[in-house]
Amino acid sequence: MWAKTVTENFANVIHGLNASHLTDLVIQRSKRMILDTLGVGLLGTSTDVFHKVTQYSKIYHSDASSTVWGHSDFRLPPLYAAFVNGIAVHSMDFDDTWHPATHPSGAVLPALFALSEVLPQKQKFSGLDMLLAFNVGIEVQGRLMHFSNEASNVPKRFHPPTVVGTMGSAAATAKLLALDQFKCKAALAVAASYAGAPMANAATQTKPLHIGNAARHGLEAACLASLGLQGNKQILDMESGLGAFYTDYTPRFLPTLQSYSWLLDQQDVAIKRFPAHLGTHWVADAVSSLRKHLVESDEPVPISRIKKIVVKVPDVRYVNRPFPNSEHEARHSFQFAACTALLDGSISVQSFSEQNISRPELKELLSKTKLEHPADNKPSFENLYCEVNVTLQDGEVFREHCDTFYGHWRKPLSTDDLKKKFHSNASSVLSVEATEGIIETVENLEKVEDCSVLSAFLKGTQSTKVLSKMCLP
Amino acid sequence: MKHISLMHELPAMKILQLSGSKLSSPYHFLRSQKVLAASRQVHKISAQVLESSAAEETVTSSFASFIHGVRPEHLSEVVRHRSKRMILDSIGVGLVGSTTRVFNIALRYCQQLYASNAVSSVYGRKGLKLSPALAAFTNGVAAHSMDFDDTWHPATHPSGAVLPALLAASQMLPPSSKPNGLDFLLAFNVGIEVQGRLMRFSTEAHNIPKRFHPPSVVGTMGSAAATAKLLSLNVTQCAHALAIAASLAGAPMANAATQAKPLHIGNATRLGLEAALLAARGMEASPLILDDIPGCSGFSAFYGDYQPKLLPLPANSHEFLLEKQDVAFKRFPAHLGMHWIVDAAASVRNLLINYSGSFSPSLIRAILLRIPVSKYINRPFPESEHQARHSFQFNACTALLDGEVGLNSFTDGCLHRQELTELLDKVLVEHPEDNVANFDKMYGEIALVLENGDVLTGRCDTFYGHWRKPLSRESLLKKFQSNASHVLPEDKVNSIITTVDNLENLPDSSQLASSL
């Protein structure tokens, strides 16, 4: 079978090689390698670094564990609680986005919650401790992104959460653990060696792992640093350090603590209204407005009367998908967003279900849709816009433009709408009491004495409805 | 009440006791520094504090200071408000996300992997078992902990990234489906081969690395491939294993020559294993991860130039890269580049002894090292064992003094010897243009300029252990015996040698892992 891609080809070979392919020389050489490696490994067990990592790894031998959000029936070791909860946060591309571009919160929050649950009993974290550590994690991410001009644009090479998110998680965890400066430095250095995943896995099922891994690896780095592991003390200064992930890299000092100014003060995040890539939110708003010119809100759109749809957006390859095949691809498709908004008036969680993705009406509209990339439409979440033109068969043209969608930092969601989004999301797995409890606790977070109440709410109770949802294939 | 004042002071045995008890948390080592500082009164720690604020500020230390020094009072109103909105939204999104398929896969993976009966062995810790990924991690760290493991061309440390994953995985499988020795050997070679093939996608990979540490790039992929093979994943799953692994690859060079470097191999082997396990559970990723897609990087993200090539399809015979290109085995635990200079130093030392009857450092005015350009192995005065293993100067002078470099050369006692420091003071480094930073082409040359003006030169083009001059079986066995006997009794040591010798005939390859 001839492979069409190198990737497929590799998979074929890995799968197809068998013992008869091994030559004598290869056997001989590889056995020498195996023997040498075993010996070297055995010797290496007497080293300090080995001692530290074993101490660390033995944690997973124990009963200590953390909450898996929405699950009261079992728990996981904190590293893996952070991993799965982080994945949950990014699983639908529904989480917050910042400028320069990354998804800051998902890389940090799960790590903090997981860790807060396993520290010795007498150790309590107040809401303020949590809030501070959280902000340290966000701030570090923002500052690191300012070290590179290429970070201001929608990424092409490394997925930002995997670069700065890992660092942010390490910083936040280090803060919660109140590590001294030397260990904070080590946490950053070790974290850098876990950072960086390529963009190609965006729009696939693996993308959510980018946030899950950022959270868990940052947590791990801080734990290892806490045990005394050290890395390069100039990890942020060197091109061969964090600079390895960027083509232009100019590290800068942070402002003095005497009068610290946070990036979040100057630059808010965008909160998504539906679970898809941020770029699609401009499209959704432009198309929703345009649709109002076409028909009344409760009327269906006359598909056959539409001749063509032109969506003007910046050139962002991984969100350019004319005929998405999976929910992950659909969440990363300007075209899908345009046609869904045109058909339904708005985009929601349900828009990405199997049935909705494969609707014939949708496919028909998609075949009439094309993208254009005007030169002035920059691939940056600060500057991009969307213009949509719909041309009818009779030649009439409708046009709408969106510079700032509702939820963008320039036009933030109201408190009500933010709560509504939370209600809608949380109630899919939690009781009303728990949902309300979380809203209230977070609202007053700085006054909360023991933030483990949050974890208790997050556990949820199992109703059969929820259980059956979990058994999805 | 006894307080734990310094984490690393707690002896290993105590930790074993603590983690055995259900009452106390093994997380004791994470007790917040706040609590410790209070209980410690004002007791200051030794060396770390001496390395104080007198040292120049770096960006890195400014970040560390910020993280450490920032207080709740620094949070402004706006920041509090905005961050609370973020927290709320993030939780909600996470909750709804817990109903997704990808979450389900990840969850099942974690539960099965972290069941309380840990199954995989750890080097030198008889009786201790860990979950497979963590056993792989720990063993991988051990393999690279002293920079004593094998090196290939193009440059990477291939075996440490693959073997621990396979050992761990072999113990994971149920008795009815344990792979035999030949399966194991095949999977091992798949892991090595994939690494070699991937490195040939980039010309920059031929030289000593500058940006990403190769084991963390190709090693992760090799581990995923090897594990996929051992677990007999289908073709699609093999592809996904590679793609998932790519999202776990890549650590910067800056951590080489630090204590964190061994984690590069530990993580490569562990994360590759995890990638394969996730693929086995149905996780999907980019089907074009190795291909070159302009505007959206896959594996190419880790290289400046990238030209992927198809792997020849196996019909009756596949030519493994290992057939044409052997590895180098190290004779002492230091970066491969050191081996040239040490052999050169040993030979010039002999010249000096013949010349003047003994090795007298006082006769030497200057020591000229002619080495390739490579910043991370050019260290005039290394301060730690990790730096010393990555220092042409240190290794040259140690070989001059002692005639050879060995395990003990990197102990604290030897690191800071007066005689050594005196020699280091006399070193000058030159980078001849023809000395390329490439393990196939480089050489090491050392010239002793004597006080009387005479110059003695030693040169090494191919050190003993390099692929052009491989270690004999005797030498390889001697190295293994010397290493293994640090933690295993003689009969165990010999039985491992026998087992590996007859690997193809072993009915149950998990025996290899359990013999460690």
PDB file of C-alpha atoms in Angstrom, chain A residues 182-296:
ATOM      1  CA  PHE A 182      16.058  29.855  44.035  1.00  0.00           C
ATOM      2  CA  LYS A 183      13.395  27.241  43.774  1.00  0.00           C
ATOM      3  CA  CYS A 184      11.128  29.593  41.830  1.00  0.00           C
ATOM      4  CA  LYS A 185      13.958  29.969  39.365  1.00  0.00           C
ATOM      5  CA  ALA A 186      14.434  26.211  39.232  1.00  0.00           C
ATOM      6  CA  ALA A 187      10.702  25.688  38.682  1.00  0.00           C
ATOM      7  CA  LEU A 188      10.870  27.938  35.633  1.00  0.00           C
ATOM      8  CA  ALA A 189      13.992  26.231  34.333  1.00  0.00           C
ATOM      9  CA  VAL A 190      12.630  22.734  34.689  1.00  0.00           C
ATOM     10  CA  ALA A 191       9.283  23.761  33.190  1.00  0.00           C
ATOM     11  CA  ALA A 192      11.004  25.030  30.057  1.00  0.00           C
ATOM     12  CA  SER A 193      12.149  21.500  29.371  1.00  0.00           C
ATOM     13  CA  TYR A 194       8.521  20.383  29.204  1.00  0.00           C
ATOM     14  CA  ALA A 195       7.294  23.225  27.056  1.00  0.00           C
ATOM     15  CA  GLY A 196       6.347  23.369  23.392  1.00  0.00           C
ATOM     16  CA  ALA A 197       3.912  21.443  21.204  1.00  0.00           C
ATOM     17  CA  PRO A 198       3.461  22.050  17.455  1.00  0.00           C
ATOM     18  CA  MET A 199       0.414  23.783  15.980  1.00  0.00           C
ATOM     19  CA  ALA A 200      -0.451  20.861  13.738  1.00  0.00           C
ATOM     20  CA  ASN A 201      -2.358  19.178  16.533  1.00  0.00           C
ATOM     21  CA  ALA A 202      -4.720  22.111  16.832  1.00  0.00           C
ATOM     22  CA  ALA A 203      -8.100  21.225  15.379  1.00  0.00           C
ATOM     23  CA  THR A 204      -7.596  17.629  16.411  1.00  0.00           C
ATOM     24  CA  GLN A 205      -8.665  15.698  19.462  1.00  0.00           C
ATOM     25  CA  THR A 206      -5.180  16.101  20.881  1.00  0.00           C
ATOM     26  CA  LYS A 207      -5.362  19.873  21.161  1.00  0.00           C
ATOM     27  CA  PRO A 208      -7.040  19.800  24.574  1.00  0.00           C
ATOM     28  CA  LEU A 209      -4.039  17.846  25.827  1.00  0.00           C
ATOM     29  CA  HIS A 210      -1.970  20.927  25.187  1.00  0.00           C
ATOM     30  CA  ILE A 211      -3.641  22.673  28.098  1.00  0.00           C
ATOM     31  CA  GLY A 212      -3.838  19.516  30.202  1.00  0.00           C
ATOM     32  CA  ASN A 213      -0.144  18.946  29.743  1.00  0.00           C
ATOM     33  CA  ALA A 214       0.743  22.564  30.372  1.00  0.00           C
ATOM     34  CA  ALA A 215      -1.065  22.381  33.703  1.00  0.00           C
ATOM     35  CA  ARG A 216       0.382  19.080  34.778  1.00  0.00           C
ATOM     36  CA  HIS A 217       3.915  19.672  33.576  1.00  0.00           C
ATOM     37  CA  GLY A 218       4.135  23.063  35.221  1.00  0.00           C
ATOM     38  CA  LEU A 219       2.899  21.513  38.435  1.00  0.00           C
ATOM     39  CA  GLU A 220       5.434  18.738  38.117  1.00  0.00           C
ATOM     40  CA  ALA A 221       8.256  21.182  37.447  1.00  0.00           C
ATOM     41  CA  ALA A 222       7.446  23.133  40.582  1.00  0.00           C
ATOM     42  CA  CYS A 223       7.237  19.947  42.641  1.00  0.00           C
ATOM     43  CA  LEU A 224      10.597  18.822  41.351  1.00  0.00           C
ATOM     44  CA  ALA A 225      12.058  22.235  42.101  1.00  0.00           C
ATOM     45  CA  SER A 226      10.617  22.013  45.564  1.00  0.00           C
ATOM     46  CA  LEU A 227      12.571  18.778  45.997  1.00  0.00           C
ATOM     47  CA  GLY A 228      15.730  20.607  45.060  1.00  0.00           C
ATOM     48  CA  LEU A 229      16.051  19.844  41.355  1.00  0.00           C
ATOM     49  CA  GLN A 230      17.859  22.577  39.482  1.00  0.00           C
ATOM     50  CA  GLY A 231      18.062  23.641  35.896  1.00  0.00           C
ATOM     51  CA  ASN A 232      19.650  26.469  33.997  1.00  0.00           C
ATOM     52  CA  LYS A 233      19.581  29.582  36.142  1.00  0.00           C
ATOM     53  CA  GLN A 234      19.313  31.771  33.066  1.00  0.00           C
ATOM     54  CA  ILE A 235      16.602  29.835  31.320  1.00  0.00           C
ATOM     55  CA  LEU A 236      14.641  32.940  30.342  1.00  0.00           C
ATOM     56  CA  ASP A 237      17.715  34.893  29.294  1.00  0.00           C
ATOM     57  CA  MET A 238      19.149  32.481  26.767  1.00  0.00           C
ATOM     58  CA  GLU A 239      18.234  31.902  23.162  1.00  0.00           C
ATOM     59  CA  SER A 240      18.893  28.266  23.815  1.00  0.00           C
ATOM     60  CA  GLY A 241      16.547  28.515  26.774  1.00  0.00           C
ATOM     61  CA  LEU A 242      12.976  29.686  26.362  1.00  0.00           C
ATOM     62  CA  GLY A 243      14.249  31.480  23.252  1.00  0.00           C
ATOM     63  CA  ALA A 244      14.350  28.101  21.527  1.00  0.00           C
ATOM     64  CA  PHE A 245      10.607  28.421  20.923  1.00  0.00           C
ATOM     65  CA  TYR A 246      10.784  31.743  19.118  1.00  0.00           C
ATOM     66  CA  THR A 247      12.518  33.138  16.069  1.00  0.00           C
ATOM     67  CA  ASP A 248      12.823  36.607  17.601  1.00  0.00           C
ATOM     68  CA  TYR A 249      13.384  36.720  21.327  1.00  0.00           C
ATOM     69  CA  THR A 250      14.130  39.694  23.527  1.00  0.00           C
ATOM     70  CA  PRO A 251      13.686  38.978  27.219  1.00  0.00           C
ATOM     71  CA  ARG A 252      12.880  41.897  29.502  1.00  0.00           C
ATOM     72  CA  PHE A 253      12.875  42.543  33.214  1.00  0.00           C
ATOM     73  CA  LEU A 254       9.651  42.732  35.171  1.00  0.00           C
ATOM     74  CA  PRO A 255       8.533  45.996  36.809  1.00  0.00           C
ATOM     75  CA  THR A 256       9.698  46.581  40.338  1.00  0.00           C
ATOM     76  CA  LEU A 257       7.600  45.161  43.156  1.00  0.00           C
ATOM     77  CA  GLN A 258       7.463  48.604  44.752  1.00  0.00           C
ATOM     78  CA  SER A 259       4.710  49.497  42.332  1.00  0.00           C
ATOM     79  CA  TYR A 260       3.828  46.444  40.358  1.00  0.00           C
ATOM     80  CA  SER A 261       1.605  46.879  37.350  1.00  0.00           C
ATOM     81  CA  TRP A 262      -0.180  43.765  36.157  1.00  0.00           C
ATOM     82  CA  LEU A 263      -0.795  43.054  32.518  1.00  0.00           C
ATOM     83  CA  LEU A 264      -4.340  41.976  33.309  1.00  0.00           C
ATOM     84  CA  ASP A 265      -4.951  45.513  34.460  1.00  0.00           C
ATOM     85  CA  GLN A 266      -4.139  46.869  31.033  1.00  0.00           C
ATOM     86  CA  GLN A 267      -5.323  43.980  28.915  1.00  0.00           C
ATOM     87  CA  ASP A 268      -8.379  41.887  29.686  1.00  0.00           C
ATOM     88  CA  VAL A 269      -9.141  38.459  28.229  1.00  0.00           C
ATOM     89  CA  ALA A 270     -11.863  37.556  25.768  1.00  0.00           C
ATOM     90  CA  ILE A 271     -14.509  35.164  26.997  1.00  0.00           C
ATOM     91  CA  LYS A 272     -16.107  32.966  24.379  1.00  0.00           C
ATOM     92  CA  ARG A 273     -19.809  32.768  23.829  1.00  0.00           C
ATOM     93  CA  PHE A 274     -19.667  29.481  21.987  1.00  0.00           C
ATOM     94  CA  PRO A 275     -17.097  26.706  21.885  1.00  0.00           C
ATOM     95  CA  ALA A 276     -14.934  27.437  18.867  1.00  0.00           C
ATOM     96  CA  HIS A 277     -11.705  29.215  17.913  1.00  0.00           C
ATOM     97  CA  LEU A 278     -11.749  32.890  18.821  1.00  0.00           C
ATOM     98  CA  GLY A 279     -11.511  33.988  15.182  1.00  0.00           C
ATOM     99  CA  THR A 280     -14.921  32.496  14.514  1.00  0.00           C
ATOM    100  CA  HIS A 281     -16.556  34.879  16.984  1.00  0.00           C
ATOM    101  CA  TRP A 282     -16.090  37.827  14.640  1.00  0.00           C
ATOM    102  CA  VAL A 283     -17.640  35.764  11.881  1.00  0.00           C
ATOM    103  CA  ALA A 284     -20.596  34.772  14.050  1.00  0.00           C
ATOM    104  CA  ASP A 285     -21.401  38.345  15.018  1.00  0.00           C
ATOM    105  CA  ALA A 286     -21.061  39.647  11.470  1.00  0.00           C
ATOM    106  CA  VAL A 287     -23.245  36.894  10.064  1.00  0.00           C
ATOM    107  CA  SER A 288     -25.889  37.164  12.799  1.00  0.00           C
ATOM    108  CA  SER A 289     -26.287  40.846  11.990  1.00  0.00           C
ATOM    109  CA  LEU A 290     -26.402  40.157   8.299  1.00  0.00           C
ATOM    110  CA  ARG A 291     -29.029  37.467   8.740  1.00  0.00           C
ATOM    111  CA  LYS A 292     -31.372  40.031  10.236  1.00  0.00           C
ATOM    112  CA  HIS A 293     -31.411  41.836   6.905  1.00  0.00           C
ATOM    113  CA  LEU A 294     -32.359  38.627   5.154  1.00  0.00           C
ATOM    114  CA  VAL A 295     -35.142  37.206   7.278  1.00  0.00           C
ATOM    115  CA  GLU A 296     -37.035  37.625  10.529  1.00  0.00           C
TER     116      GLU A 296
END
